[in-house]
Coordinates of N, CA, C and O in Angstrom, one line a residue:
M1 N 1.0 -1.1 -0.1 CA -0.3 0.2 -0.1 C 1.0 0.9 -0.3 O 1.6 1.3 1.0
T2 N 1.2 2.0 -0.8 CA 1.4 3.9 -1.1 C 1.0 4.3 0.3 O 0.4 3.8 0.6
E3 N 1.8 5.3 0.4 CA 1.7 6.4 1.7 C 0.5 7.0 1.6 O -0.8 7.5 2.4
V4 N -0.1 7.6 0.2 CA -1.0 7.7 -0.7 C -1.9 7.4 -0.8 O -2.9 7.9 0.1
D5 N -2.4 5.7 -0.5 CA -3.5 4.6 0.1 C -3.7 4.4 0.9 O -4.5 4.8 1.7
R6 N -2.2 4.8 1.8 CA -2.9 4.5 4.0 C -3.5 5.8 4.0 O -4.7 5.9 5.6
H7 N -3.0 7.0 3.9 CA -3.3 8.0 4.1 C -5.2 8.2 3.9 O -5.5 8.1 5.1
R8 N -4.5 7.8 2.8 CA -6.9 7.9 2.5 C -7.6 7.2 3.2 O -8.4 7.1 3.4
R9 N -7.3 5.4 3.3 CA -7.4 4.3 4.1 C -8.4 5.3 5.7 O -8.9 4.9 6.0
V10 N -7.1 6.0 6.4 CA -7.4 6.7 7.3 C -7.9 7.8 7.8 O -8.5 7.7 8.4
T11 N -8.3 8.4 6.2 CA -9.2 9.5 6.2 C -10.1 8.4 6.6 O -11.8 8.7 6.5
D12 N -10.7 7.8 5.5 CA -11.9 7.5 5.6 C -12.0 6.8 6.2 O -13.9 6.9 6.7
I13 N -11.4 6.6 6.6 CA -12.5 5.2 8.8 C -12.8 6.7 9.8 O -13.6 6.4 10.0
F14 N -11.7 7.8 9.8 CA -12.2 8.3 10.2 C -13.2 9.2 10.2 O -13.9 9.2 10.9
L15 N -13.5 9.5 9.1 CA -14.4 10.3 8.8 C -16.4 8.9 8.3 O -17.1 9.0 9.3
E16 N -16.0 7.6 8.8 CA -17.0 6.7 8.8 C -17.6 6.6 10.3 O -18.1 6.5 10.9
V17 N -16.0 6.8 10.8 CA -16.7 6.2 13.0 C -16.7 7.8 13.4 O -16.9 7.4 14.9
C18 N -16.1 9.0 12.3 CA -16.1 9.7 13.8 C -16.7 10.6 14.6 O -18.1 11.2 15.7
D19 N -18.2 10.1 13.5 CA -19.9 9.7 14.8 C -20.6 9.3 14.5 O -21.8 9.7 15.5
L20 N -20.1 8.3 15.4 CA -20.3 7.7 15.5 C -20.9 6.7 16.8 O -20.0 7.5 18.1
P21 N -21.7 6.6 17.5 CA -22.2 6.4 18.4 C -20.3 5.3 19.8 O -20.4 4.7 18.5
P22 N -20.3 5.9 21.3 CA -19.3 5.0 21.1 C -19.1 4.3 21.0 O -18.3 2.9 20.7
E23 N -20.6 2.7 20.9 CA -20.0 1.1 21.1 C -20.3 1.2 20.0 O -19.6 -0.2 19.0
A24 N -20.2 1.4 19.2 CA -20.4 1.4 17.7 C -19.5 1.9 16.8 O -18.3 0.8 16.0
R25 N -18.4 2.9 17.4 CA -17.3 3.1 17.1 C -16.3 2.2 17.8 O -14.8 2.2 16.8
A26 N -15.4 2.1 18.8 CA -15.0 0.7 19.4 C -16.0 0.0 18.3 O -15.0 -1.1 18.0
A27 N -16.0 -1.4 18.1 CA -16.7 -2.0 16.6 C -15.8 -2.0 15.5 O -14.8 -3.2 14.8
A28 N -16.0 -1.1 14.8 CA -15.3 -0.5 14.3 C -14.5 -0.4 13.5 O -13.5 -2.0 13.3
L29 N -13.7 -0.2 15.0 CA -12.3 -0.8 15.1 C -11.4 -1.3 16.0 O -10.2 -1.1 14.7
A30 N -12.3 -2.2 16.2 CA -11.4 -4.0 16.5 C -11.2 -4.9 14.9 O -11.0 -4.5 15.6
R31 N -12.9 -3.8 14.0 CA -12.5 -5.0 12.9 C -11.0 -4.1 12.5 O -10.9 -5.1 11.9
V32 N -11.1 -3.1 12.2 CA -9.6 -2.6 11.1 C -9.2 -3.3 12.5 O -7.9 -3.5 11.1
R33 N -8.5 -3.4 13.5 CA -6.9 -3.2 14.3 C -7.0 -4.5 13.9 O -6.2 -5.5 13.5
R34 N -8.3 -6.2 13.3 CA -7.5 -6.7 13.3 C -7.5 -7.4 12.1 O -6.4 -8.3 11.5
D35 N -7.9 -5.5 11.2 CA -6.9 -6.1 9.9 C -5.6 -6.3 9.3 O -4.3 -5.9 9.2
D36 N -5.2 -4.5 9.7 CA -4.5 -3.9 10.5 C -3.9 -2.4 11.7 O -4.7 -1.7 12.3
P37 N -2.9 -3.1 12.4 CA -2.8 -1.8 14.0 C -3.1 -0.8 13.9 O -3.5 -0.7 14.4
G38 N -1.3 -0.9 12.3 CA -0.9 0.4 12.7 C -2.3 1.4 12.2 O -2.1 2.9 12.7
I39 N -3.4 1.3 11.2 CA -3.8 2.2 10.4 C -5.0 2.4 11.9 O -5.5 3.3 11.9
A40 N -5.7 1.1 11.7 CA -6.4 1.4 13.4 C -5.5 2.1 15.1 O -6.1 4.1 15.1
A41 N -4.5 2.6 14.9 CA -3.9 3.6 15.3 C -3.7 4.5 14.8 O -4.4 6.4 15.6
E42 N -3.6 5.1 13.6 CA -3.3 6.5 13.1 C -4.7 7.1 13.5 O -4.9 7.8 14.2
V43 N -5.9 5.9 13.5 CA -6.9 6.5 12.9 C -8.0 6.6 14.7 O -8.7 8.6 15.0
E44 N -7.7 5.9 15.6 CA -7.9 6.3 17.4 C -7.2 7.7 17.6 O -7.6 8.8 18.3
A45 N -5.8 8.0 17.2 CA -5.4 8.7 16.5 C -5.4 10.5 17.4 O -6.5 11.5 17.2
L46 N -6.0 10.2 15.7 CA -6.9 11.3 15.2 C -8.5 11.7 15.9 O -8.0 13.1 16.0
L47 N -8.6 10.5 16.2 CA -10.3 10.9 17.4 C -9.7 11.2 17.8 O -10.2 12.2 18.9
H48 N -8.3 11.0 18.8 CA -8.3 11.5 20.3 C -8.3 13.2 20.2 O -8.4 13.9 20.9
H49 N -7.6 13.6 19.1 CA -6.8 15.5 18.1 C -8.2 15.2 18.7 O -8.6 17.0 18.6
D50 N -9.2 15.0 17.7 CA -10.0 15.2 17.6 C -11.2 15.1 18.5 O -12.1 16.7 18.7
A51 N -11.3 15.2 19.3 CA -12.1 15.0 20.4 C -11.9 16.6 21.9 O -12.1 16.6 21.9
S52 N -10.3 17.2 21.2 CA -10.5 18.4 21.8 C -11.3 19.3 21.8 O -11.1 19.3 20.6
P53 N -11.5 19.8 22.4 CA -12.8 21.3 22.4 C -11.9 22.1 21.2 O -13.3 22.8 20.6
E54 N -10.5 22.5 20.6 CA -10.5 23.9 19.5 C -10.3 22.7 18.1 O -10.0 23.3 17.9
V55 N -10.5 21.3 18.5 CA -9.7 20.8 16.9 C -11.9 20.4 16.5 O -12.4 19.5 17.2
D56 N -11.8 19.9 15.3 CA -13.1 19.8 14.5 C -12.1 19.2 12.9 O -11.7 19.5 12.2
I57 N -11.8 17.8 13.2 CA -10.6 17.3 11.9 C -11.8 16.9 10.7 O -11.4 17.6 9.4
A58 N -13.3 17.4 10.6 CA -13.6 16.8 10.0 C -13.8 17.9 9.0 O -14.4 17.5 7.9
A59 N -14.8 19.2 9.8 CA -15.3 20.5 9.5 C -13.8 21.6 8.8 O -13.9 22.1 8.3
G60 N -12.6 20.8 9.4 CA -10.7 21.4 8.7 C -10.3 22.0 9.7 O -9.8 23.6 8.9
T61 N -11.3 22.3 11.4 CA -11.1 23.2 11.9 C -9.2 22.9 12.8 O -10.0 21.8 13.3
V62 N -8.4 23.6 13.1 CA -7.5 23.1 13.8 C -6.5 24.0 13.9 O -7.0 25.3 13.1
P63 N -6.3 24.7 15.6 CA -6.2 25.7 15.9 C -4.6 26.2 14.7 O -3.9 25.5 15.5
R64 N -4.1 27.2 14.8 CA -3.8 27.7 15.4 C -2.2 27.4 16.0 O -1.7 27.6 17.2
G65 N -1.5 26.5 14.4 CA 0.2 26.6 15.5 C 0.5 24.8 15.6 O 1.2 24.4 15.8
A66 N -0.8 24.2 15.4 CA -0.6 23.2 15.9 C -0.6 21.5 15.0 O -0.3 22.6 13.6

């Protein structure tokens, strides 16, 4: 998988799970983790970052200097 493909996959998964309720999100990430733990870790990092009150990755809002 190229870096572009990997980035696209991480982005697609993030967008699919970011608005799911916690239980559904956990189940979706568990499925991803079975196939590719690295991608799951990247998505989880994005979700953690997106949970910051100053950040909305899906909307493209990131604080200056981040």
